[in-house]
Amino acid sequence: MLSRAYQYRNMIMLYLALVASLNVLEAGGATHIVGGSDGWDSFSNSLNWSREKEFHVGDVLVFNYKNDAHNVMQVNSTAYRKCIKNPYTRLFNSGHDSLVLSEVGKFWYICAVADHCENGQKLAIKVVL
């Protein structure tokens, strides 16, 4: 049978490991303001903006825009290339949308208002660990 001191030591080590892991989770990742100071609009060049960035799990994408003029639609690669607006994965329209990048992979976003996507208001990113 294990001694009490040994059991307490193991419990303390487990507690410290849990506290350390919570601190890592709270640290989060970088915040990326899509389009920089121009925000998410039909005049910004999101393709050039995203080329300069590296996106990691835990990072946050922030889309700032006038909610009566734009939106953010998460779509698949085909919808991104062809600016297809339906079906979509998720739709955001608050004007200040924060999306936590929670998994590795490629992700595509378009503006589904009028012909904004066709005029270049779209974003493709690759998320890594």
GROMACS .gro file of N, CA and C in nm:
model
  387
    1MET      N    1   0.084  -0.118   0.000
    1MET     CA    2   0.000   0.000   0.000
    1MET      C    3   0.088   0.124   0.000
    2LEU      N    4   0.045   0.227  -0.071
    2LEU     CA    5   0.122   0.350  -0.082
    2LEU      C    6   0.115   0.430   0.048
    3SER      N    7   0.226   0.493   0.081
    3SER     CA    8   0.226   0.576   0.202
    3SER      C    9   0.145   0.704   0.177
    4ARG      N   10   0.097   0.761   0.286
    4ARG     CA   11   0.019   0.885   0.275
    4ARG      C   12   0.101   0.997   0.213
    5ALA      N   13   0.223   1.010   0.249
    5ALA     CA   14   0.309   1.116   0.194
    5ALA      C   15   0.320   1.101   0.043
    6TYR      N   16   0.336   0.978  -0.004
    6TYR     CA   17   0.346   0.952  -0.148
    6TYR      C   18   0.214   0.988  -0.218
    7GLN      N   19   0.101   0.952  -0.157
    7GLN     CA   20  -0.029   0.985  -0.215
    7GLN      C   21  -0.050   1.136  -0.222
    8TYR      N   22  -0.015   1.208  -0.115
    8TYR     CA   23  -0.029   1.354  -0.116
    8TYR      C   24   0.062   1.418  -0.219
    9ARG      N   25   0.181   1.366  -0.231
    9ARG     CA   26   0.274   1.420  -0.331
    9ARG      C   27   0.216   1.404  -0.471
   10ASN      N   28   0.159   1.288  -0.501
   10ASN     CA   29   0.098   1.264  -0.632
   10ASN      C   30  -0.021   1.358  -0.656
   11MET      N   31  -0.102   1.378  -0.552
   11MET     CA   32  -0.216   1.468  -0.567
   11MET      C   33  -0.170   1.611  -0.591
   12ILE      N   34  -0.067   1.655  -0.524
   12ILE     CA   35  -0.013   1.790  -0.543
   12ILE      C   36   0.044   1.804  -0.684
   13MET      N   37   0.114   1.704  -0.731
   13MET     CA   38   0.171   1.709  -0.867
   13MET      C   39   0.059   1.716  -0.971
   14LEU      N   40  -0.048   1.638  -0.951
   14LEU     CA   41  -0.161   1.641  -1.042
   14LEU      C   42  -0.228   1.779  -1.041
   15TYR      N   43  -0.244   1.835  -0.922
   15TYR     CA   44  -0.303   1.968  -0.910
   15TYR      C   45  -0.218   2.072  -0.983
   16LEU      N   46  -0.089   2.069  -0.965
   16LEU     CA   47   0.000   2.165  -1.032
   16LEU      C   48  -0.004   2.148  -1.184
   17ALA      N   49  -0.011   2.025  -1.230
   17ALA     CA   50  -0.021   2.002  -1.375
   17ALA      C   51  -0.151   2.058  -1.430
   18LEU      N   52  -0.261   2.040  -1.359
   18LEU     CA   53  -0.390   2.095  -1.403
   18LEU      C   54  -0.388   2.248  -1.406
   19VAL      N   55  -0.333   2.310  -1.304
   19VAL     CA   56  -0.324   2.455  -1.300
   19VAL      C   57  -0.239   2.506  -1.415
   20ALA      N   58  -0.128   2.441  -1.442
   20ALA     CA   59  -0.042   2.483  -1.553
   20ALA      C   60  -0.113   2.470  -1.686
   21SER      N   61  -0.191   2.364  -1.704
   21SER     CA   62  -0.261   2.347  -1.831
   21SER      C   63  -0.370   2.452  -1.847
   22LEU      N   64  -0.435   2.493  -1.741
   22LEU     CA   65  -0.536   2.599  -1.750
   22LEU      C   66  -0.472   2.731  -1.792
   23ASN      N   67  -0.354   2.759  -1.742
   23ASN     CA   68  -0.284   2.881  -1.781
   23ASN      C   69  -0.252   2.881  -1.929
   24VAL      N   70  -0.215   2.767  -1.984
   24VAL     CA   71  -0.186   2.756  -2.127
   24VAL      C   72  -0.312   2.782  -2.207
   25LEU      N   73  -0.426   2.726  -2.165
   25LEU     CA   74  -0.552   2.745  -2.236
   25LEU      C   75  -0.596   2.891  -2.232
   26GLU      N   76  -0.572   2.960  -2.120
   26GLU     CA   77  -0.613   3.098  -2.108
   26GLU      C   78  -0.525   3.191  -2.191
   27ALA      N   79  -0.402   3.150  -2.219
   27ALA     CA   80  -0.310   3.238  -2.289
   27ALA      C   81  -0.363   3.274  -2.427
   28GLY      N   82  -0.430   3.178  -2.494
   28GLY     CA   83  -0.489   3.205  -2.625
   28GLY      C   84  -0.384   3.235  -2.729
   29GLY      N   85  -0.432   3.272  -2.847
   29GLY     CA   86  -0.341   3.300  -2.956
   29GLY      C   87  -0.345   3.446  -2.995
   30ALA      N   88  -0.294   3.472  -3.113
   30ALA     CA   89  -0.289   3.608  -3.166
   30ALA      C   90  -0.427   3.651  -3.216
   31THR      N   91  -0.449   3.780  -3.217
   31THR     CA   92  -0.571   3.837  -3.272
   31THR      C   93  -0.537   3.901  -3.406
   32HIS      N   94  -0.609   3.863  -3.510
   32HIS     CA   95  -0.587   3.915  -3.645
   32HIS      C   96  -0.708   3.998  -3.687
   33ILE      N   97  -0.688   4.126  -3.708
   33ILE     CA   98  -0.794   4.214  -3.757
   33ILE      C   99  -0.795   4.201  -3.910
   34VAL      N  100  -0.896   4.133  -3.964
   34VAL     CA  101  -0.902   4.105  -4.107
   34VAL      C  102  -0.906   4.236  -4.186
   35GLY      N  103  -0.812   4.251  -4.278
   35GLY     CA  104  -0.803   4.372  -4.359
   35GLY      C  105  -0.726   4.485  -4.292
   36GLY      N  106  -0.675   4.460  -4.171
   36GLY     CA  107  -0.602   4.564  -4.099
   36GLY      C  108  -0.691   4.682  -4.067
   37SER      N  109  -0.637   4.802  -4.078
   37SER     CA  110  -0.713   4.922  -4.043
   37SER      C  111  -0.830   4.947  -4.139
   38ASP      N  112  -0.824   4.889  -4.260
   38ASP     CA  113  -0.935   4.904  -4.355
   38ASP      C  114  -1.054   4.817  -4.317
   39GLY      N  115  -1.030   4.712  -4.239
   39GLY     CA  116  -1.137   4.622  -4.200
   39GLY      C  117  -1.183   4.534  -4.317
   40TRP      N  118  -1.295   4.470  -4.296
   40TRP     CA  119  -1.355   4.378  -4.394
   40TRP      C  120  -1.446   4.459  -4.484
   41ASP      N  121  -1.395   4.500  -4.599
   41ASP     CA  122  -1.478   4.574  -4.693
   41ASP      C  123  -1.442   4.537  -4.835
   42SER      N  124  -1.523   4.580  -4.928
   42SER     CA  125  -1.503   4.540  -5.068
   42SER      C  126  -1.385   4.608  -5.134
   43PHE      N  127  -1.321   4.703  -5.064
   43PHE     CA  128  -1.207   4.773  -5.122
   43PHE      C  129  -1.073   4.721  -5.069
   44SER      N  130  -1.076   4.642  -4.962
   44SER     CA  131  -0.951   4.590  -4.908
   44SER      C  132  -0.907   4.467  -4.986
   45ASN      N  133  -0.780   4.444  -4.987
   45ASN     CA  134  -0.725   4.328  -5.057
   45ASN      C  135  -0.694   4.220  -4.954
   46SER      N  136  -0.792   4.137  -4.924
   46SER     CA  137  -0.776   4.033  -4.822
   46SER      C  138  -0.673   3.929  -4.861
   47LEU      N  139  -0.656   3.905  -4.990
   47LEU     CA  140  -0.558   3.807  -5.036
   47LEU      C  141  -0.417   3.851  -4.997
   48ASN      N  142  -0.382   3.973  -5.025
   48ASN     CA  143  -0.249   4.023  -4.986
   48ASN      C  144  -0.236   4.029  -4.835
   49TRP      N  145  -0.341   4.069  -4.766
   49TRP     CA  146  -0.336   4.077  -4.620
   49TRP      C  147  -0.308   3.940  -4.559
   50SER      N  148  -0.375   3.837  -4.606
   50SER     CA  149  -0.359   3.704  -4.547
   50SER      C  150  -0.225   3.640  -4.581
   51ARG      N  151  -0.165   3.675  -4.692
   51ARG     CA  152  -0.034   3.619  -4.730
   51ARG      C  153   0.074   3.654  -4.629
   52GLU      N  154   0.058   3.764  -4.561
   52GLU     CA  155   0.157   3.811  -4.466
   52GLU      C  156   0.140   3.748  -4.328
   53LYS      N  157   0.039   3.667  -4.310
   53LYS     CA  158   0.004   3.615  -4.178
   53LYS      C  159   0.023   3.465  -4.169
   54GLU      N  160   0.045   3.421  -4.046
   54GLU     CA  161   0.045   3.278  -4.016
   54GLU      C  162  -0.064   3.258  -3.911
   55PHE      N  163  -0.154   3.164  -3.935
   55PHE     CA  164  -0.269   3.143  -3.849
   55PHE      C  165  -0.253   3.012  -3.773
   56HIS      N  166  -0.276   3.017  -3.642
   56HIS     CA  167  -0.259   2.901  -3.555
   56HIS      C  168  -0.389   2.872  -3.481
   57VAL      N  169  -0.404   2.746  -3.441
   57VAL     CA  170  -0.517   2.708  -3.355
   57VAL      C  171  -0.509   2.795  -3.230
   58GLY      N  172  -0.622   2.854  -3.194
   58GLY     CA  173  -0.628   2.943  -3.078
   58GLY      C  174  -0.625   3.090  -3.116
   59ASP      N  175  -0.582   3.122  -3.237
   59ASP     CA  176  -0.585   3.260  -3.284
   59ASP      C  177  -0.730   3.304  -3.304
   60VAL      N  178  -0.750   3.434  -3.313
   60VAL     CA  179  -0.882   3.490  -3.333
   60VAL      C  180  -0.882   3.579  -3.457
   61LEU      N  181  -0.978   3.557  -3.545
   61LEU     CA  182  -1.000   3.645  -3.660
   61LEU      C  183  -1.108   3.743  -3.620
   62VAL      N  184  -1.083   3.872  -3.641
   62VAL     CA  185  -1.183   3.975  -3.611
   62VAL      C  186  -1.220   4.042  -3.742
   63PHE      N  187  -1.348   4.035  -3.775
   63PHE     CA  188  -1.402   4.099  -3.894
   63PHE      C  189  -1.476   4.225  -3.849
   64ASN      N  190  -1.422   4.342  -3.887
   64ASN     CA  191  -1.488   4.470  -3.859
   64ASN      C  192  -1.544   4.525  -3.988
   65TYR      N  193  -1.672   4.562  -3.987
   65TYR     CA  194  -1.738   4.613  -4.107
   65TYR      C  195  -1.870   4.678  -4.069
   66LYS      N  196  -1.928   4.751  -4.162
   66LYS     CA  197  -2.060   4.809  -4.142
   66LYS      C  198  -2.163   4.698  -4.165
   67ASN      N  199  -2.238   4.663  -4.061
   67ASN     CA  200  -2.327   4.547  -4.072
   67ASN      C  201  -2.447   4.571  -4.164
   68ASP      N  202  -2.472   4.694  -4.204
   68ASP     CA  203  -2.579   4.717  -4.301
   68ASP      C  204  -2.526   4.714  -4.444
   69ALA      N  205  -2.394   4.694  -4.458
   69ALA     CA  206  -2.334   4.692  -4.592
   69ALA      C  207  -2.263   4.562  -4.626
   70HIS      N  208  -2.226   4.483  -4.524
   70HIS     CA  209  -2.148   4.361  -4.546
   70HIS      C  210  -2.193   4.252  -4.449
   71ASN      N  211  -2.139   4.133  -4.469
   71ASN     CA  212  -2.151   4.023  -4.373
   71ASN      C  213  -2.030   3.933  -4.393
   72VAL      N  214  -2.023   3.828  -4.316
   72VAL     CA  215  -1.916   3.729  -4.328
   72VAL      C  216  -1.983   3.592  -4.335
   73MET      N  217  -1.954   3.521  -4.442
   73MET     CA  218  -2.011   3.388  -4.461
   73MET      C  219  -1.896   3.288  -4.471
   74GLN      N  220  -1.895   3.188  -4.384
   74GLN     CA  221  -1.796   3.082  -4.394
   74GLN      C  222  -1.852   2.980  -4.492
   75VAL      N  223  -1.770   2.946  -4.592
   75VAL     CA  224  -1.814   2.857  -4.699
   75VAL      C  225  -1.708   2.750  -4.725
   76ASN      N  226  -1.737   2.659  -4.816
   76ASN     CA  227  -1.637   2.559  -4.857
   76ASN      C  228  -1.554   2.614  -4.973
   77SER      N  229  -1.456   2.537  -5.018
   77SER     CA  230  -1.363   2.586  -5.121
   77SER      C  231  -1.432   2.614  -5.254
   78THR      N  232  -1.530   2.534  -5.291
   78THR     CA  233  -1.601   2.556  -5.417
   78THR      C  234  -1.682   2.685  -5.411
   79ALA      N  235  -1.752   2.705  -5.303
   79ALA     CA  236  -1.831   2.828  -5.286
   79ALA      C  237  -1.739   2.949  -5.283
   80TYR      N  238  -1.622   2.934  -5.226
   80TYR     CA  239  -1.524   3.044  -5.223
   80TYR      C  240  -1.480   3.080  -5.366
   81ARG      N  241  -1.440   2.980  -5.442
   81ARG     CA  242  -1.392   3.005  -5.579
   81ARG      C  243  -1.500   3.064  -5.668
   82LYS      N  244  -1.622   3.012  -5.654
   82LYS     CA  245  -1.732   3.053  -5.744
   82LYS      C  246  -1.826   3.157  -5.684
   83CYS      N  247  -1.796   3.202  -5.560
   83CYS     CA  248  -1.881   3.299  -5.489
   83CYS      C  249  -2.025   3.251  -5.478
   84ILE      N  250  -2.039   3.123  -5.442
   84ILE     CA  251  -2.172   3.064  -5.419
   84ILE      C  252  -2.213   3.097  -5.275
   85LYS      N  253  -2.334   3.148  -5.259
   85LYS     CA  254  -2.377   3.196  -5.128
   85LYS      C  255  -2.464   3.097  -5.051
   86ASN      N  256  -2.501   2.987  -5.113
   86ASN     CA  257  -2.584   2.892  -5.043
   86ASN      C  258  -2.553   2.752  -5.094
   87PRO      N  259  -2.530   2.653  -5.014
   87PRO     CA  260  -2.533   2.654  -4.869
   87PRO      C  261  -2.403   2.708  -4.811
   88TYR      N  262  -2.407   2.748  -4.689
   88TYR     CA  263  -2.289   2.800  -4.620
   88TYR      C  264  -2.273   2.728  -4.488
   89THR      N  265  -2.154   2.741  -4.429
   89THR     CA  266  -2.126   2.676  -4.302
   89THR      C  267  -2.177   2.761  -4.186
   90ARG      N  268  -2.139   2.891  -4.187
   90ARG     CA  269  -2.183   2.984  -4.082
   90ARG      C  270  -2.198   3.123  -4.143
   91LEU      N  271  -2.288   3.202  -4.084
   91LEU     CA  272  -2.311   3.338  -4.129
   91LEU      C  273  -2.298   3.431  -4.010
   92PHE      N  274  -2.221   3.538  -4.028
   92PHE     CA  275  -2.202   3.639  -3.924
   92PHE      C  276  -2.245   3.774  -3.981
   93ASN      N  277  -2.309   3.855  -3.898
   93ASN     CA  278  -2.354   3.985  -3.948
   93ASN      C  279  -2.361   4.092  -3.841
   94SER      N  280  -2.280   4.081  -3.739
   94SER     CA  281  -2.285   4.178  -3.629
   94SER      C  282  -2.208   4.307  -3.660
   95GLY      N  283  -2.112   4.299  -3.752
   95GLY     CA  284  -2.026   4.413  -3.780
   95GLY      C  285  -1.896   4.408  -3.702
   96HIS      N  286  -1.889   4.323  -3.603
   96HIS     CA  287  -1.767   4.302  -3.525
   96HIS      C  288  -1.766   4.156  -3.480
   97ASP      N  289  -1.729   4.068  -3.573
   97ASP     CA  290  -1.735   3.925  -3.548
   97ASP      C  291  -1.597   3.872  -3.512
   98SER      N  292  -1.588   3.801  -3.401
   98SER     CA  293  -1.463   3.739  -3.358
   98SER      C  294  -1.477   3.588  -3.370
   99LEU      N  295  -1.391   3.526  -3.450
   99LEU     CA  296  -1.396   3.383  -3.474
   99LEU      C  297  -1.269   3.320  -3.420
  100VAL      N  298  -1.284   3.229  -3.326
  100VAL     CA  299  -1.170   3.156  -3.272
  100VAL      C  300  -1.136   3.043  -3.367
  101LEU      N  301  -1.011   3.036  -3.408
  101LEU     CA  302  -0.966   2.929  -3.497
  101LEU      C  303  -0.938   2.807  -3.410
  102SER      N  304  -1.030   2.712  -3.413
  102SER     CA  305  -1.024   2.601  -3.318
  102SER      C  306  -0.969   2.471  -3.373
  103GLU      N  307  -0.940   2.468  -3.503
  103GLU     CA  308  -0.887   2.345  -3.560
  103GLU      C  309  -0.796   2.374  -3.678
  104VAL      N  310  -0.712   2.277  -3.706
  104VAL     CA  311  -0.620   2.284  -3.820
  104VAL      C  312  -0.698   2.262  -3.948
  105GLY      N  313  -0.661   2.333  -4.053
  105GLY     CA  314  -0.724   2.313  -4.183
  105GLY      C  315  -0.731   2.441  -4.263
  106LYS      N  316  -0.800   2.430  -4.376
  106LYS     CA  317  -0.822   2.547  -4.462
  106LYS      C  318  -0.964   2.597  -4.440
  107PHE      N  319  -0.978   2.730  -4.439
  107PHE     CA  320  -1.107   2.792  -4.414
  107PHE      C  321  -1.128   2.906  -4.513
  108TRP      N  322  -1.254   2.923  -4.555
  108TRP     CA  323  -1.287   3.021  -4.658
  108TRP      C  324  -1.402   3.108  -4.611
  109TYR      N  325  -1.389   3.238  -4.638
  109TYR     CA  326  -1.491   3.336  -4.598
  109TYR      C  327  -1.519   3.428  -4.716
  110ILE      N  328  -1.646   3.464  -4.732
  110ILE     CA  329  -1.685   3.559  -4.837
  110ILE      C  330  -1.784   3.659  -4.778
  111CYS      N  331  -1.800   3.771  -4.847
  111CYS     CA  332  -1.911   3.861  -4.819
  111CYS      C  333  -2.021   3.821  -4.916
  112ALA      N  334  -2.140   3.793  -4.863
  112ALA     CA  335  -2.250   3.745  -4.947
  112ALA      C  336  -2.345   3.857  -4.988
  113VAL      N  337  -2.306   3.981  -4.965
  113VAL     CA  338  -2.390   4.094  -5.004
  113VAL      C  339  -2.362   4.129  -5.150
  114ALA      N  340  -2.469   4.139  -5.228
  114ALA     CA  341  -2.461   4.181  -5.369
  114ALA      C  342  -2.348   4.106  -5.441
  115ASP      N  343  -2.262   4.180  -5.510
  115ASP     CA  344  -2.151   4.120  -5.585
  115ASP      C  345  -2.017   4.143  -5.517
  116HIS      N  346  -2.018   4.159  -5.384
  116HIS     CA  347  -1.894   4.187  -5.311
  116HIS      C  348  -1.791   4.075  -5.326
  117CYS      N  349  -1.836   3.951  -5.317
  117CYS     CA  350  -1.744   3.838  -5.333
  117CYS      C  351  -1.681   3.839  -5.472
  118GLU      N  352  -1.764   3.856  -5.573
  118GLU     CA  353  -1.714   3.859  -5.710
  118GLU      C  354  -1.614   3.971  -5.732
  119ASN      N  355  -1.625   4.076  -5.652
  119ASN     CA  356  -1.531   4.189  -5.662
  119ASN      C  357  -1.413   4.175  -5.566
  120GLY      N  358  -1.398   4.058  -5.506
  120GLY     CA  359  -1.278   4.029  -5.428
  120GLY      C  360  -1.290   4.033  -5.278
  121GLN      N  361  -1.409   4.052  -5.223
  121GLN     CA  362  -1.424   4.053  -5.078
  121GLN      C  363  -1.439   3.910  -5.029
  122LYS      N  364  -1.323   3.844  -5.018
  122LYS     CA  365  -1.319   3.706  -4.972
  122LYS      C  366  -1.184   3.679  -4.911
  123LEU      N  367  -1.179   3.576  -4.828
  123LEU     CA  368  -1.058   3.545  -4.754
  123LEU      C  369  -1.043   3.393  -4.745
  124ALA      N  370  -0.923   3.345  -4.774
  124ALA     CA  371  -0.889   3.204  -4.757
  124ALA      C  372  -0.769   3.196  -4.665
  125ILE      N  373  -0.776   3.110  -4.563
  125ILE     CA  374  -0.664   3.097  -4.471
  125ILE      C  375  -0.635   2.949  -4.445
  126LYS      N  376  -0.514   2.923  -4.402
  126LYS     CA  377  -0.473   2.789  -4.360
  126LYS      C  378  -0.431   2.799  -4.214
  127VAL      N  379  -0.494   2.718  -4.130
  127VAL     CA  380  -0.466   2.718  -3.987
  127VAL      C  381  -0.376   2.599  -3.954
  128VAL      N  382  -0.267   2.628  -3.882
  128VAL     CA  383  -0.173   2.525  -3.840
  128VAL      C  384  -0.168   2.521  -3.687
  129LEU      N  385  -0.100   2.422  -3.632
  129LEU     CA  386  -0.085   2.415  -3.486
  129LEU      C  387  -0.003   2.526  -3.432
   0.00000   0.00000   0.00000
